[in-house]
Amino acid sequence: MRTGRTHIFLTQDQLRRVLQVFVPTLLFCLLTQWLGLYVASFLLIVGFMRLIGRIALWKSLLTAFLFAVIMFVTFDIAFDVIMPKGPLEAAFGY
Amino acid sequence: MEAFGLLLHGFAVLLTWKTLAVMMVGLVLGIFVGVLPGLGGPNGVAILLPLTFTMDPTSAIVMLSCIYWGALFGGAITSILFNIPGEAWSVATTFDGYPMAQQGRAPEALTAAFTSSFIGSLAAVLLITFLAPGIAAFALQFGPPEFFAVYLLTFCSFVGLGREDKHKTIISMTLGLLLAGIGMDTVSGTLRMTFGWNELLRGINFLVAVIGLFGISEILLTMEERLALRGHTASISLGVVLRVWKDLPRYWVTLLRSSAIGCWLGITPGGAIAASFMGYNLAKRFSKDKDSFGKGRIEGVFAPETAAHASGTAALLPMLALGIPGSGTAAILLGGLMVWGLNPGPLLFVEHKDFVWGLIASMYLGNVVGLVLVLTTVPVFAAVLRVPFAAIAPMIVVSCAIGAYAIQNAMFDIWLMLLFGVVGYVFKKIGIPLAPFTLALVLGSRAEDAFRLAMIGAGGDLRVFWSNGLVGSITTLALILLFWPLLGPLCERAARLWRLPRGSRAA
C-alpha cells in the first residue's frame, strides 16, 4: 500500500515488529474471555518480556505476578471495579 | 466579586484530608502516565477513569483533573531529558529543552518548563474563574438553534484553523459523526446502524474508542519505530530552582505574551498545538538574538511551555460553560462528567455549584501541589524511562483493557478497543488527525439532538439558524471558517486584481 510516490506505508521489518505486539494483544483478548483478565494479563506480561524482550525468566515471572496482584487488589478489592474472571479466581472464591 | 466568594467556598469543599490524598494520588499517577512512552494526557485520563467510578463526583473530578496536571508536567520531563515529546504540544519544548539537557543544563531546563507551565495554567485558571460564570449565565438563554450553531462553529473551526490537511480533517470528523449515530436514536427512539446486533444497541462508547485510538495505537507505533530510549539524568537542587526563579522577571514579556496566546487559542477548538508553536515563534521573532534559539536558550523553553499549558487549561473553559471541549483531554473529562450523570453546560453552574467551584479550586491547588511534587521527584520519574519497553508495553495493554472493560462491563468493548487501536495506528500512519474524530464522536449526538429540536421547533425551516442576530452571526462565522481554506486564497486574488488596475493607472 502506498500513500505517495516514494513513501512506503510499511516495510516488512516494521510489519514484523508491529505484529510482535499486535498478535500477543489479540491472544490476550481471546484468553481474557476464557481465563479472566488477571490470568491473561499474567501470561501476556511473562510471554512478552521473555520472548520479545528476552528478559530473564524469573524477572518476567515476578513482574507479571506483582502487576496482576496489584491490579486485582486495586480494582476488584479497593475500588469495586469488577473485571472478567475465570476458573482460577473462582477457585479462590472470588 | 461573586466569583471570589464562590471560589473560597470551593476551597472549603476541597480542603479535607480525603480530597487532598486523592489529589496526590492523581498527580503521581498523572506524572507516571505522562512520562511513559505511548501514554499521555488524553490516554492517561481515559485509562484511569474507571478508578473514579465508585467515588463521589467531586473527589472523582479532582482526581481526574490532577491526573491531567500530572500528565502535562510529565510530558515536559520526556521532552527535555529524552527528546521525545509526550504530546503534540510539547514538540516545541524539545527545540531548546533537549539542547539544554545535552549541555548539562537539564535541571535548569526542567525548572524553567515546570515553572512556566505553572504560570501558563494559572493565567488560564484565572480566566476561567472570572469568565466562565458570565459565559454560562449568558448561555442559559440559548435555545436549540443557538446550541447547534455553537456546535457547528466548533466543528468548522477545526477545519478552518487546524494545521493538518483540510480534507483529512474532514474525513476524520465525518467518520466520527457517522460512528456517533450508531445505537438508539434519542429523539425518535428507533435503532440505527446496529445491523441486528445487540452489542451495538448502546452505541459506540466514546471512551472505549479513545483508549484504543490513542493507547493501543501508540503502542503499535512505538514498537514499529523501535524507540531507543537514551536520555540524560537530572535531579533538581534548590539552588537551581532559586536561580531560575530569580531570572524569571527578566522574561515577563515572553511569559505574558505566551499566556495570552495560549488562553486565546485554548478556547478556540483545535488550537492547543498551534499555541505552543506560536508562542515559540513569536518569542523568536521578537528576540534580539534570533540565532541562539534552538541551541539551548531558556527563553525557548519558557515560551512554548507557558503557551501550551495556558491553552490546555483554557480548553476547559468552553467545556464547563458550554459543554464543548476545546481539546482532546477536555473531551475525555466531558465524557467522565457524563458517566456520573452530570450534564456539562451552562446549567452546571446553577445546579451543581459545589461541584463546579470545587473543580475550579482544585485547578489552583493541583497546580501548586503539582509544581512542588514534580520539582522534587524528577529523578524517580526519569528512572521509569529506563525500564525496558518490553516490560512496559504489555502493562499498558492490560491497563487499556481494564479501562475499556470497566466503562460498561462489556467484553465487547475490549474487542472494540483493539479494533480502534488498529484504526488509530493506520490513521496516524497516513496523517489523518485523531482529534476531530474524537470530538465528533463525543459531540455528534448532542449536536444532532440540538439540530433536530431546532428543526422540530421551526417546522423544518433552515432559516431558524439566522432568525436572530446572535444565532445568525455564529452560523455565518461557522460557515466562513468551514470554507476559509477556499475563501482565503480567493480573497487574496481579488485584492490583487483590484489593486492591479489602480496601480497601472497610477503608472
Coordinates of C-alpha atoms in Angstrom, one line a residue:
Chain A
M1 CA 0.0 0.0 0.0
R2 CA 1.4 3.4 -1.0
T3 CA 0.4 6.8 0.1
G4 CA 2.8 8.8 -2.0
R5 CA 5.0 8.1 -5.0
T6 CA 8.0 7.1 -2.9
H7 CA 6.6 6.7 0.6
I8 CA 6.3 3.1 1.7
F9 CA 3.4 2.6 4.1
L10 CA 5.1 -0.2 6.0
T11 CA 8.3 -2.1 5.4
Q12 CA 8.5 -5.8 6.1
D13 CA 10.7 -5.3 9.0
Q14 CA 8.3 -2.8 10.5
L15 CA 5.3 -5.1 9.9
R16 CA 7.1 -7.9 11.7
R17 CA 7.7 -5.6 14.7
V18 CA 4.1 -4.4 14.7
L19 CA 2.8 -8.0 14.6
Q20 CA 5.1 -8.8 17.5
V21 CA 2.9 -6.6 19.7
F22 CA -0.4 -7.0 17.9
V23 CA -0.6 -10.8 17.9
P24 CA 0.1 -11.1 21.7
T25 CA -2.6 -8.4 22.3
L26 CA -5.0 -10.3 20.2
L27 CA -4.2 -13.6 22.1
F28 CA -4.6 -11.6 25.4
C29 CA -8.1 -10.5 24.4
L30 CA -9.1 -14.1 23.5
L31 CA -7.6 -15.5 26.7
T32 CA -9.5 -12.9 28.8
Q33 CA -12.7 -14.5 27.7
W34 CA -11.8 -18.0 29.0
L35 CA -9.3 -17.4 31.8
G36 CA -10.3 -14.0 33.1
L37 CA -8.4 -10.7 32.8
Y38 CA -5.9 -11.3 35.6
V39 CA -4.6 -14.7 34.4
A40 CA -4.5 -13.5 30.8
S41 CA -2.5 -10.4 31.8
F42 CA 0.0 -12.5 33.8
L43 CA 0.5 -14.7 30.7
L44 CA 0.8 -11.7 28.4
I45 CA 3.4 -10.0 30.5
V46 CA 5.5 -13.1 31.1
G47 CA 5.3 -14.1 27.4
F48 CA 6.1 -10.6 26.1
M49 CA 9.0 -9.9 28.5
R50 CA 10.5 -13.4 28.0
L51 CA 10.0 -13.9 24.3
I52 CA 10.3 -10.4 22.8
G53 CA 12.2 -8.5 25.4
R54 CA 14.5 -11.5 26.2
I55 CA 14.4 -10.6 29.9
A56 CA 15.4 -13.3 32.5
L57 CA 12.6 -15.7 33.2
W58 CA 12.5 -15.0 37.0
K59 CA 12.3 -11.3 36.4
S60 CA 9.4 -11.7 34.0
L61 CA 7.5 -14.1 36.3
L62 CA 8.0 -11.8 39.3
T63 CA 7.0 -8.6 37.4
A64 CA 3.9 -10.2 35.9
F65 CA 2.8 -11.7 39.2
L66 CA 3.2 -8.5 41.1
F67 CA 1.5 -6.5 38.4
A68 CA -1.5 -8.9 38.2
V69 CA -1.9 -8.9 42.0
I70 CA -1.6 -5.1 42.3
M71 CA -4.2 -4.7 39.6
F72 CA -6.5 -7.2 41.3
V73 CA -6.2 -5.5 44.7
T74 CA -6.6 -2.0 43.3
F75 CA -9.6 -2.7 41.0
D76 CA -11.5 -5.6 42.4
I77 CA -11.0 -5.1 46.1
A78 CA -10.2 -1.4 46.7
F79 CA -12.3 0.3 44.0
D80 CA -15.0 -2.3 43.4
V81 CA -14.5 -2.3 39.7
I82 CA -15.3 -5.8 38.6
M83 CA -13.2 -7.4 35.8
P84 CA -13.9 -10.6 33.9
K85 CA -12.8 -13.6 35.9
G86 CA -12.1 -17.2 35.1
P87 CA -11.6 -20.6 36.8
L88 CA -8.5 -19.5 38.9
E89 CA -10.3 -16.7 40.7
A90 CA -13.3 -19.0 41.2
A91 CA -11.0 -21.5 42.9
F92 CA -10.1 -18.8 45.4
G93 CA -13.7 -17.9 46.0
Y94 CA -13.9 -14.6 44.1
Chain B
M1 CA -16.8 39.6 43.2
E2 CA -19.4 36.9 43.5
A3 CA -17.0 34.5 41.8
F4 CA -14.4 35.1 44.5
G5 CA -16.8 34.1 47.3
L6 CA -17.9 31.0 45.4
L7 CA -14.2 30.1 44.8
L8 CA -13.5 30.3 48.6
H9 CA -16.5 28.1 49.1
G10 CA -14.9 25.7 46.6
F11 CA -11.7 25.6 48.6
A12 CA -13.7 24.8 51.7
V13 CA -15.2 21.9 49.9
L14 CA -11.8 20.7 48.8
L15 CA -9.8 21.1 52.0
T16 CA -10.4 17.7 53.5
W17 CA -7.7 15.0 54.1
K18 CA -9.5 12.6 51.8
T19 CA -9.6 15.1 48.9
L20 CA -6.0 16.1 49.4
A21 CA -5.0 12.4 49.4
V22 CA -7.0 11.8 46.2
M23 CA -5.2 14.8 44.7
M24 CA -1.7 13.5 45.5
V25 CA -2.6 10.1 44.1
G26 CA -3.9 11.7 40.9
L27 CA -0.8 13.8 40.5
V28 CA 1.6 10.9 40.9
L29 CA -0.4 8.7 38.5
G30 CA -0.6 11.6 36.1
I31 CA 3.1 12.2 36.1
F32 CA 3.6 8.5 35.6
V33 CA 1.4 8.2 32.5
G34 CA 2.9 11.5 31.2
V35 CA 6.4 10.1 31.4
L36 CA 5.7 6.6 29.9
P37 CA 6.1 6.5 26.2
G38 CA 2.8 5.6 24.5
L39 CA 0.7 7.2 27.1
G40 CA 0.0 10.9 27.6
G41 CA -2.7 13.3 28.8
P42 CA -5.8 12.1 27.0
N43 CA -4.9 8.5 27.3
G44 CA -3.9 8.6 30.9
V45 CA -7.2 10.2 31.8
A46 CA -9.1 7.7 29.8
I47 CA -7.4 4.6 31.2
L48 CA -7.6 5.9 34.8
L49 CA -11.2 6.9 34.5
P50 CA -12.6 3.6 35.9
L51 CA -10.7 4.2 39.2
T52 CA -13.1 7.1 39.8
F53 CA -16.4 5.3 39.1
T54 CA -17.1 4.5 42.7
M55 CA -16.1 7.8 44.1
D56 CA -18.4 10.8 44.7
P57 CA -18.3 13.2 41.7
T58 CA -16.2 15.9 43.5
S59 CA -13.4 13.5 44.5
A60 CA -13.6 11.9 41.1
I61 CA -13.2 15.1 39.1
V62 CA -10.4 16.3 41.5
M63 CA -8.6 13.1 40.8
L64 CA -9.1 13.3 37.0
S65 CA -8.0 17.0 36.8
C66 CA -4.9 16.2 38.9
I67 CA -4.1 13.3 36.6
Y68 CA -4.3 15.8 33.8
W69 CA -2.0 18.3 35.5
G70 CA 0.4 15.5 36.3
A71 CA 0.4 14.3 32.7
L72 CA 1.2 17.8 31.5
F73 CA 4.1 18.1 33.9
G74 CA 5.3 14.6 33.0
G75 CA 5.3 15.4 29.3
A76 CA 7.9 18.1 29.9
I77 CA 10.3 15.5 31.5
T78 CA 10.4 13.3 28.4
S79 CA 10.7 16.2 26.0
I80 CA 13.7 17.6 27.8
L81 CA 15.6 14.6 29.0
F82 CA 14.8 12.2 26.2
N83 CA 13.9 14.4 23.3
I84 CA 10.5 12.5 23.0
P85 CA 7.5 14.9 23.1
G86 CA 4.8 13.2 25.2
E87 CA 2.1 15.1 23.4
A88 CA 2.0 17.0 20.1
W89 CA 2.1 20.3 22.0
S90 CA 5.4 19.5 23.8
V91 CA 7.1 19.3 20.4
A92 CA 8.2 22.9 20.6
T93 CA 9.7 22.3 24.0
T94 CA 12.2 19.9 22.6
F95 CA 13.7 22.6 20.3
D96 CA 15.6 24.3 23.1
G97 CA 14.9 21.9 26.0
Y98 CA 16.9 18.9 24.7
P99 CA 19.9 21.0 23.6
M100 CA 20.0 22.4 27.2
A101 CA 20.0 18.8 28.6
Q102 CA 22.8 17.9 26.2
Q103 CA 24.8 20.8 27.6
G104 CA 24.3 19.5 31.1
R105 CA 21.7 22.2 31.9
A106 CA 18.8 19.7 32.3
P107 CA 17.9 20.8 35.8
E108 CA 17.6 24.4 34.6
A109 CA 15.5 23.5 31.6
L110 CA 13.2 21.3 33.7
T111 CA 12.7 24.0 36.3
A112 CA 12.0 26.5 33.6
A113 CA 9.5 24.1 32.0
F114 CA 7.7 23.4 35.2
T115 CA 7.6 27.0 36.3
S116 CA 6.3 28.3 33.0
S117 CA 3.7 25.5 32.9
F118 CA 2.6 26.7 36.3
I119 CA 2.4 30.3 35.2
G120 CA 0.5 29.4 32.0
S121 CA -2.1 27.3 33.7
L122 CA -2.5 29.9 36.5
A123 CA -3.3 32.6 33.9
A124 CA -5.9 30.3 32.3
V125 CA -7.5 29.3 35.6
L126 CA -7.8 32.9 36.5
L127 CA -9.5 33.4 33.2
I128 CA -11.9 30.5 33.8
T129 CA -12.7 31.8 37.3
F130 CA -13.8 35.2 36.2
L131 CA -15.1 34.5 32.7
A132 CA -16.9 31.1 32.9
P133 CA -19.8 32.1 35.2
G134 CA -20.5 35.0 32.9
I135 CA -20.5 32.9 29.8
A136 CA -22.6 30.2 31.4
A137 CA -25.2 32.8 32.5
F138 CA -25.3 34.2 29.0
A139 CA -25.6 30.7 27.5
L140 CA -28.6 29.9 29.8
Q141 CA -30.7 31.9 27.3
F142 CA -29.6 29.7 24.5
G143 CA -32.2 27.5 22.7
P144 CA -31.6 24.5 20.5
P145 CA -30.7 26.7 17.4
E146 CA -28.1 28.6 19.3
F147 CA -26.6 25.5 20.7
F148 CA -26.4 23.9 17.3
A149 CA -24.8 27.0 15.9
V150 CA -22.1 26.8 18.6
Y151 CA -21.5 23.1 17.9
L152 CA -21.3 23.9 14.2
L153 CA -18.8 26.6 15.0
T154 CA -16.7 24.1 17.0
F155 CA -16.6 21.6 14.1
C156 CA -15.9 24.2 11.5
S157 CA -13.1 25.9 13.4
F158 CA -11.3 22.6 13.4
V159 CA -11.4 22.6 9.6
G160 CA -10.6 26.3 9.2
L161 CA -7.9 26.7 11.9
G162 CA -6.3 23.3 12.2
R163 CA -2.8 22.8 11.0
E164 CA -3.5 19.5 9.3
D165 CA -4.6 18.9 5.7
K166 CA -8.2 20.2 5.4
H167 CA -9.5 17.1 3.6
K168 CA -8.0 14.8 6.2
T169 CA -9.6 16.8 9.0
I170 CA -13.0 16.5 7.2
I171 CA -12.6 12.7 6.6
S172 CA -11.7 12.2 10.3
M173 CA -14.6 14.3 11.5
T174 CA -17.2 12.8 9.2
L175 CA -16.2 9.2 10.3
G176 CA -16.6 10.3 13.9
L177 CA -20.1 11.8 13.2
L178 CA -21.1 8.6 11.4
L179 CA -20.0 6.4 14.3
A180 CA -21.7 8.7 16.8
G181 CA -25.0 7.8 15.1
I182 CA -24.8 4.1 16.0
G183 CA -27.3 2.8 18.5
M184 CA -30.6 4.2 19.9
D185 CA -31.7 7.4 18.4
T186 CA -32.5 9.7 21.3
V187 CA -35.2 11.8 19.6
S188 CA -37.4 9.1 18.0
G189 CA -36.2 6.0 19.9
T190 CA -35.5 3.9 16.8
L191 CA -32.4 1.8 16.2
R192 CA -29.8 2.9 13.8
M193 CA -26.9 1.1 12.2
T194 CA -27.0 -1.8 14.6
F195 CA -27.5 -4.4 11.9
G196 CA -29.5 -6.5 14.3
W197 CA -26.5 -6.8 16.7
N198 CA -27.4 -6.4 20.3
E199 CA -23.9 -5.3 21.3
L200 CA -24.3 -2.2 19.2
L201 CA -27.5 -1.1 20.9
R202 CA -25.6 1.0 23.4
G203 CA -23.8 2.8 20.6
I204 CA -20.0 3.1 20.5
N205 CA -18.7 4.4 23.7
F206 CA -16.5 7.4 23.3
L207 CA -14.0 6.5 26.0
V208 CA -13.5 2.9 24.6
A209 CA -12.7 4.5 21.2
V210 CA -10.3 6.9 22.8
I211 CA -8.4 4.2 24.7
G212 CA -8.0 2.2 21.5
L213 CA -7.3 5.2 19.2
F214 CA -4.6 6.7 21.5
G215 CA -3.4 3.9 23.8
I216 CA -3.2 0.8 21.7
S217 CA -2.3 2.6 18.5
E218 CA 0.6 4.3 20.3
I219 CA 2.0 1.0 21.5
L220 CA 1.9 -0.3 17.9
L221 CA 3.6 2.8 16.6
T222 CA 6.3 2.8 19.3
M223 CA 7.0 -0.8 18.6
E224 CA 7.3 -0.2 14.9
E225 CA 9.7 2.8 15.3
R226 CA 11.7 0.8 17.8
L227 CA 12.3 3.7 20.2
A228 CA 15.7 3.5 21.7
L229 CA 15.4 5.5 24.9
R230 CA 18.6 7.2 25.6
G231 CA 18.2 10.1 27.9
H232 CA 20.0 12.4 30.3
T233 CA 19.8 12.1 34.1
A234 CA 18.8 15.0 36.2
S235 CA 18.0 15.9 39.7
I236 CA 16.9 19.4 40.7
S237 CA 18.5 21.2 43.6
L238 CA 17.0 24.1 45.5
G239 CA 19.8 26.3 44.3
V240 CA 19.0 25.8 40.6
V241 CA 15.3 26.4 41.3
L242 CA 16.0 29.7 43.0
R243 CA 18.4 30.8 40.3
V244 CA 15.9 30.2 37.6
W245 CA 13.2 31.9 39.6
K246 CA 15.4 34.9 40.2
D247 CA 15.8 35.3 36.4
L248 CA 12.1 34.9 35.8
P249 CA 11.1 38.6 35.9
R250 CA 13.5 39.3 33.0
Y251 CA 11.3 37.2 30.8
W252 CA 8.0 38.7 31.8
V253 CA 7.1 39.9 28.3
T254 CA 7.6 36.4 26.9
L255 CA 5.6 34.8 29.7
L256 CA 2.8 37.3 29.4
R257 CA 2.6 37.0 25.6
S258 CA 2.6 33.2 25.7
S259 CA -0.1 33.1 28.3
A260 CA -2.3 35.4 26.2
I261 CA -1.7 33.4 23.1
G262 CA -2.4 30.2 25.0
C263 CA -5.6 31.4 26.6
W264 CA -7.0 32.7 23.3
L265 CA -6.1 29.6 21.2
G266 CA -7.2 27.2 24.0
I267 CA -10.7 28.5 23.9
T268 CA -10.8 28.1 20.2
P269 CA -11.2 24.4 19.5
G270 CA -8.2 22.7 17.9
G271 CA -5.8 25.5 19.0
A272 CA -3.7 23.8 21.7
I273 CA -1.0 22.5 19.4
A274 CA -0.8 25.8 17.5
A275 CA -0.4 27.7 20.7
S276 CA 2.9 26.2 21.7
F277 CA 4.4 26.7 18.2
M278 CA 3.1 30.2 18.0
G279 CA 4.4 31.1 21.5
Y280 CA 7.8 29.8 20.4
N281 CA 7.9 31.5 17.1
L282 CA 6.8 34.9 18.4
A283 CA 9.4 34.7 21.2
K284 CA 12.0 34.0 18.5
R285 CA 10.8 36.8 16.2
F286 CA 10.8 39.5 19.0
S287 CA 14.2 38.3 20.4
K288 CA 17.3 40.5 19.7
D289 CA 19.4 37.3 19.3
K290 CA 17.4 35.1 17.0
D291 CA 20.2 32.7 16.1
S292 CA 20.6 31.4 19.7
F293 CA 17.2 29.8 19.6
G294 CA 17.3 26.1 19.0
K295 CA 20.7 25.8 20.7
G296 CA 19.6 25.7 24.3
R297 CA 18.1 29.0 25.2
I298 CA 16.0 29.1 28.3
E299 CA 13.5 31.5 26.7
G300 CA 12.8 28.8 24.1
V301 CA 11.6 26.6 26.9
F302 CA 9.6 29.3 28.7
A303 CA 7.7 30.4 25.6
P304 CA 6.1 27.2 24.3
E305 CA 5.5 25.6 27.7
T306 CA 3.6 28.6 29.0
A307 CA 1.5 28.8 25.9
A308 CA 0.8 25.0 25.8
H309 CA -0.3 24.9 29.4
A310 CA -2.3 28.0 29.2
S311 CA -4.2 26.6 26.2
G312 CA -4.5 23.1 27.7
T313 CA -6.2 24.7 30.7
A314 CA -8.2 27.3 28.8
A315 CA -9.7 24.4 26.8
L316 CA -11.7 23.6 29.9
L317 CA -13.5 26.9 29.8
P318 CA -15.8 26.1 26.9
M319 CA -16.2 22.6 28.3
L320 CA -17.5 23.9 31.6
A321 CA -19.5 26.8 30.4
L322 CA -21.0 25.5 27.1
G323 CA -20.4 21.7 27.2
I324 CA -18.0 22.0 24.3
P325 CA -14.5 20.6 24.9
G326 CA -11.6 22.7 23.4
S327 CA -9.1 19.8 23.4
G328 CA -8.9 16.0 23.3
T329 CA -8.4 15.7 27.0
A330 CA -11.2 18.2 27.8
A331 CA -13.4 15.9 25.7
I332 CA -12.5 12.9 27.9
L333 CA -13.2 14.9 31.0
L334 CA -16.5 15.7 29.5
G335 CA -17.1 12.0 28.9
G336 CA -16.3 11.4 32.6
L337 CA -18.8 14.1 33.7
M338 CA -21.5 12.3 31.7
V339 CA -20.6 9.0 33.3
W340 CA -21.5 10.5 36.6
G341 CA -24.8 11.8 35.3
L342 CA -23.6 15.4 35.2
N343 CA -24.5 17.3 32.0
P344 CA -21.8 19.8 31.2
G345 CA -23.1 23.1 30.0
P346 CA -24.5 26.3 31.4
L347 CA -26.9 24.6 33.8
L348 CA -24.0 23.0 35.6
F349 CA -23.2 26.4 37.2
V350 CA -26.7 26.7 38.5
E351 CA -27.5 23.1 39.5
H352 CA -24.1 21.9 40.7
K353 CA -22.4 24.9 42.2
D354 CA -20.4 22.9 44.7
F355 CA -19.1 20.7 42.0
V356 CA -18.0 23.4 39.6
W357 CA -16.3 25.6 42.1
G358 CA -14.7 22.5 43.7
L359 CA -13.3 21.7 40.3
I360 CA -12.0 25.3 39.7
A361 CA -10.5 25.4 43.2
S362 CA -8.8 22.0 42.5
M363 CA -7.2 23.5 39.5
Y364 CA -5.4 26.1 41.7
L365 CA -4.4 23.6 44.3
G366 CA -3.5 20.8 41.9
N367 CA -1.2 23.2 40.1
V368 CA 0.6 24.4 43.2
V369 CA 1.0 20.9 44.7
G370 CA 2.0 19.5 41.3
L371 CA 4.8 22.1 40.8
V372 CA 6.3 21.2 44.2
L373 CA 5.8 17.4 43.7
V374 CA 7.4 17.4 40.2
L375 CA 10.4 19.5 41.2
T376 CA 11.2 17.1 44.0
T377 CA 10.6 13.8 42.3
V378 CA 12.2 14.2 38.8
P379 CA 14.9 11.6 39.3
V380 CA 12.4 9.0 40.3
F381 CA 10.2 9.5 37.2
A382 CA 13.2 9.8 34.9
A383 CA 14.2 6.4 36.1
V384 CA 10.9 5.0 35.0
L385 CA 12.0 5.6 31.4
R386 CA 14.9 3.2 31.9
V387 CA 12.6 0.3 32.5
P388 CA 12.7 -1.8 29.3
F389 CA 9.9 -1.2 26.8
A390 CA 9.2 -5.0 26.7
A391 CA 8.1 -4.8 30.3
I392 CA 6.1 -1.6 30.0
A393 CA 4.2 -2.4 26.7
P394 CA 2.2 -5.4 28.0
M395 CA 1.4 -3.5 31.2
I396 CA 0.0 -0.6 29.1
V397 CA -2.0 -3.1 27.0
V398 CA -3.5 -4.6 30.2
S399 CA -4.3 -1.1 31.6
C400 CA -6.1 -0.2 28.4
A401 CA -8.1 -3.4 28.5
I402 CA -9.1 -2.8 32.1
G403 CA -10.1 0.8 31.3
A404 CA -12.2 -0.3 28.3
Y405 CA -13.9 -3.1 30.1
A406 CA -14.8 -1.1 33.2
I407 CA -16.7 1.6 31.5
Q408 CA -19.7 -0.6 30.6
N409 CA -18.7 -4.1 31.9
A410 CA -18.7 -5.4 28.4
M411 CA -16.2 -7.9 26.9
F412 CA -17.3 -6.5 23.5
D413 CA -15.7 -3.2 24.4
I414 CA -12.3 -4.9 24.7
W415 CA -12.6 -6.1 21.1
L416 CA -13.8 -2.6 20.1
M417 CA -10.8 -1.1 21.7
L418 CA -8.5 -3.5 19.8
L419 CA -10.3 -2.5 16.5
F420 CA -9.9 1.2 17.3
G421 CA -6.3 0.6 18.1
V422 CA -5.7 -0.7 14.5
V423 CA -7.8 2.2 13.1
G424 CA -5.8 4.7 15.1
Y425 CA -2.5 3.2 14.0
V426 CA -3.5 3.4 10.3
F427 CA -4.8 7.0 10.8
K428 CA -1.5 8.1 12.4
K429 CA 0.5 6.5 9.6
I430 CA -1.4 8.2 6.8
G431 CA -1.6 11.5 8.7
I432 CA -5.3 11.7 9.5
P433 CA -5.7 13.7 12.7
L434 CA -7.4 11.9 15.6
A435 CA -8.7 15.0 17.5
P436 CA -11.5 15.8 15.1
F437 CA -12.6 12.2 15.2
T438 CA -12.9 12.1 19.0
L439 CA -14.5 15.5 19.1
A440 CA -17.2 14.4 16.5
L441 CA -17.7 11.1 18.4
V442 CA -18.4 12.9 21.8
L443 CA -20.3 15.9 20.4
G444 CA -22.1 14.2 17.5
S445 CA -25.2 13.1 19.2
R446 CA -25.5 16.3 21.2
A447 CA -25.2 18.4 18.0
E448 CA -27.7 16.1 16.3
D449 CA -30.2 16.5 19.1
A450 CA -29.8 20.3 19.1
F451 CA -30.3 20.3 15.3
R452 CA -33.4 18.2 15.3
L453 CA -35.0 20.0 18.2
A454 CA -34.4 23.3 16.4
M455 CA -35.9 21.7 13.2
I456 CA -39.0 20.5 15.1
G457 CA -39.4 23.9 16.8
A458 CA -39.1 25.7 13.4
G459 CA -41.2 23.3 11.4
G460 CA -38.2 22.2 9.3
D461 CA -37.2 25.7 8.2
L462 CA -33.5 26.1 8.0
R463 CA -33.8 29.9 8.3
V464 CA -34.1 29.4 12.0
F465 CA -30.3 29.5 12.1
W466 CA -30.5 33.1 11.0
S467 CA -33.6 34.0 13.0
N468 CA -31.9 36.5 15.3
G469 CA -28.6 38.4 15.4
L470 CA -26.8 36.0 17.8
V471 CA -27.5 32.7 16.2
G472 CA -27.2 34.3 12.7
S473 CA -23.7 35.6 13.4
I474 CA -22.5 32.4 14.9
T475 CA -23.8 30.3 12.0
T476 CA -22.3 32.7 9.4
L477 CA -19.0 32.7 11.2
A478 CA -19.0 28.9 11.3
L479 CA -19.7 28.7 7.5
I480 CA -16.9 31.2 6.8
L481 CA -14.5 29.2 8.9
L482 CA -15.5 26.0 7.1
F483 CA -14.9 27.4 3.7
W484 CA -11.9 29.6 4.8
P485 CA -9.4 27.3 3.1
L486 CA -11.2 28.1 -0.2
L487 CA -12.2 31.7 0.6
G488 CA -8.7 32.8 1.8
P489 CA -6.8 32.5 -1.5
L490 CA -9.9 33.8 -3.4
C491 CA -9.9 37.0 -1.3
E492 CA -6.2 37.4 -1.8
R493 CA -6.6 37.1 -5.6
A494 CA -9.5 39.5 -5.6
A495 CA -7.5 42.0 -3.6
R496 CA -4.6 41.7 -6.1
L497 CA -6.9 42.1 -9.1
W498 CA -8.4 45.2 -7.5
R499 CA -5.0 46.7 -6.7
L500 CA -3.6 45.9 -10.2
P501 CA -5.7 48.3 -12.4
R502 CA -5.3 51.1 -9.9
G503 CA -1.5 50.5 -9.8
S504 CA -1.3 50.5 -13.6
R505 CA -3.4 53.7 -13.9
A506 CA -1.1 55.4 -11.4
A507 CA 1.9 54.4 -13.5

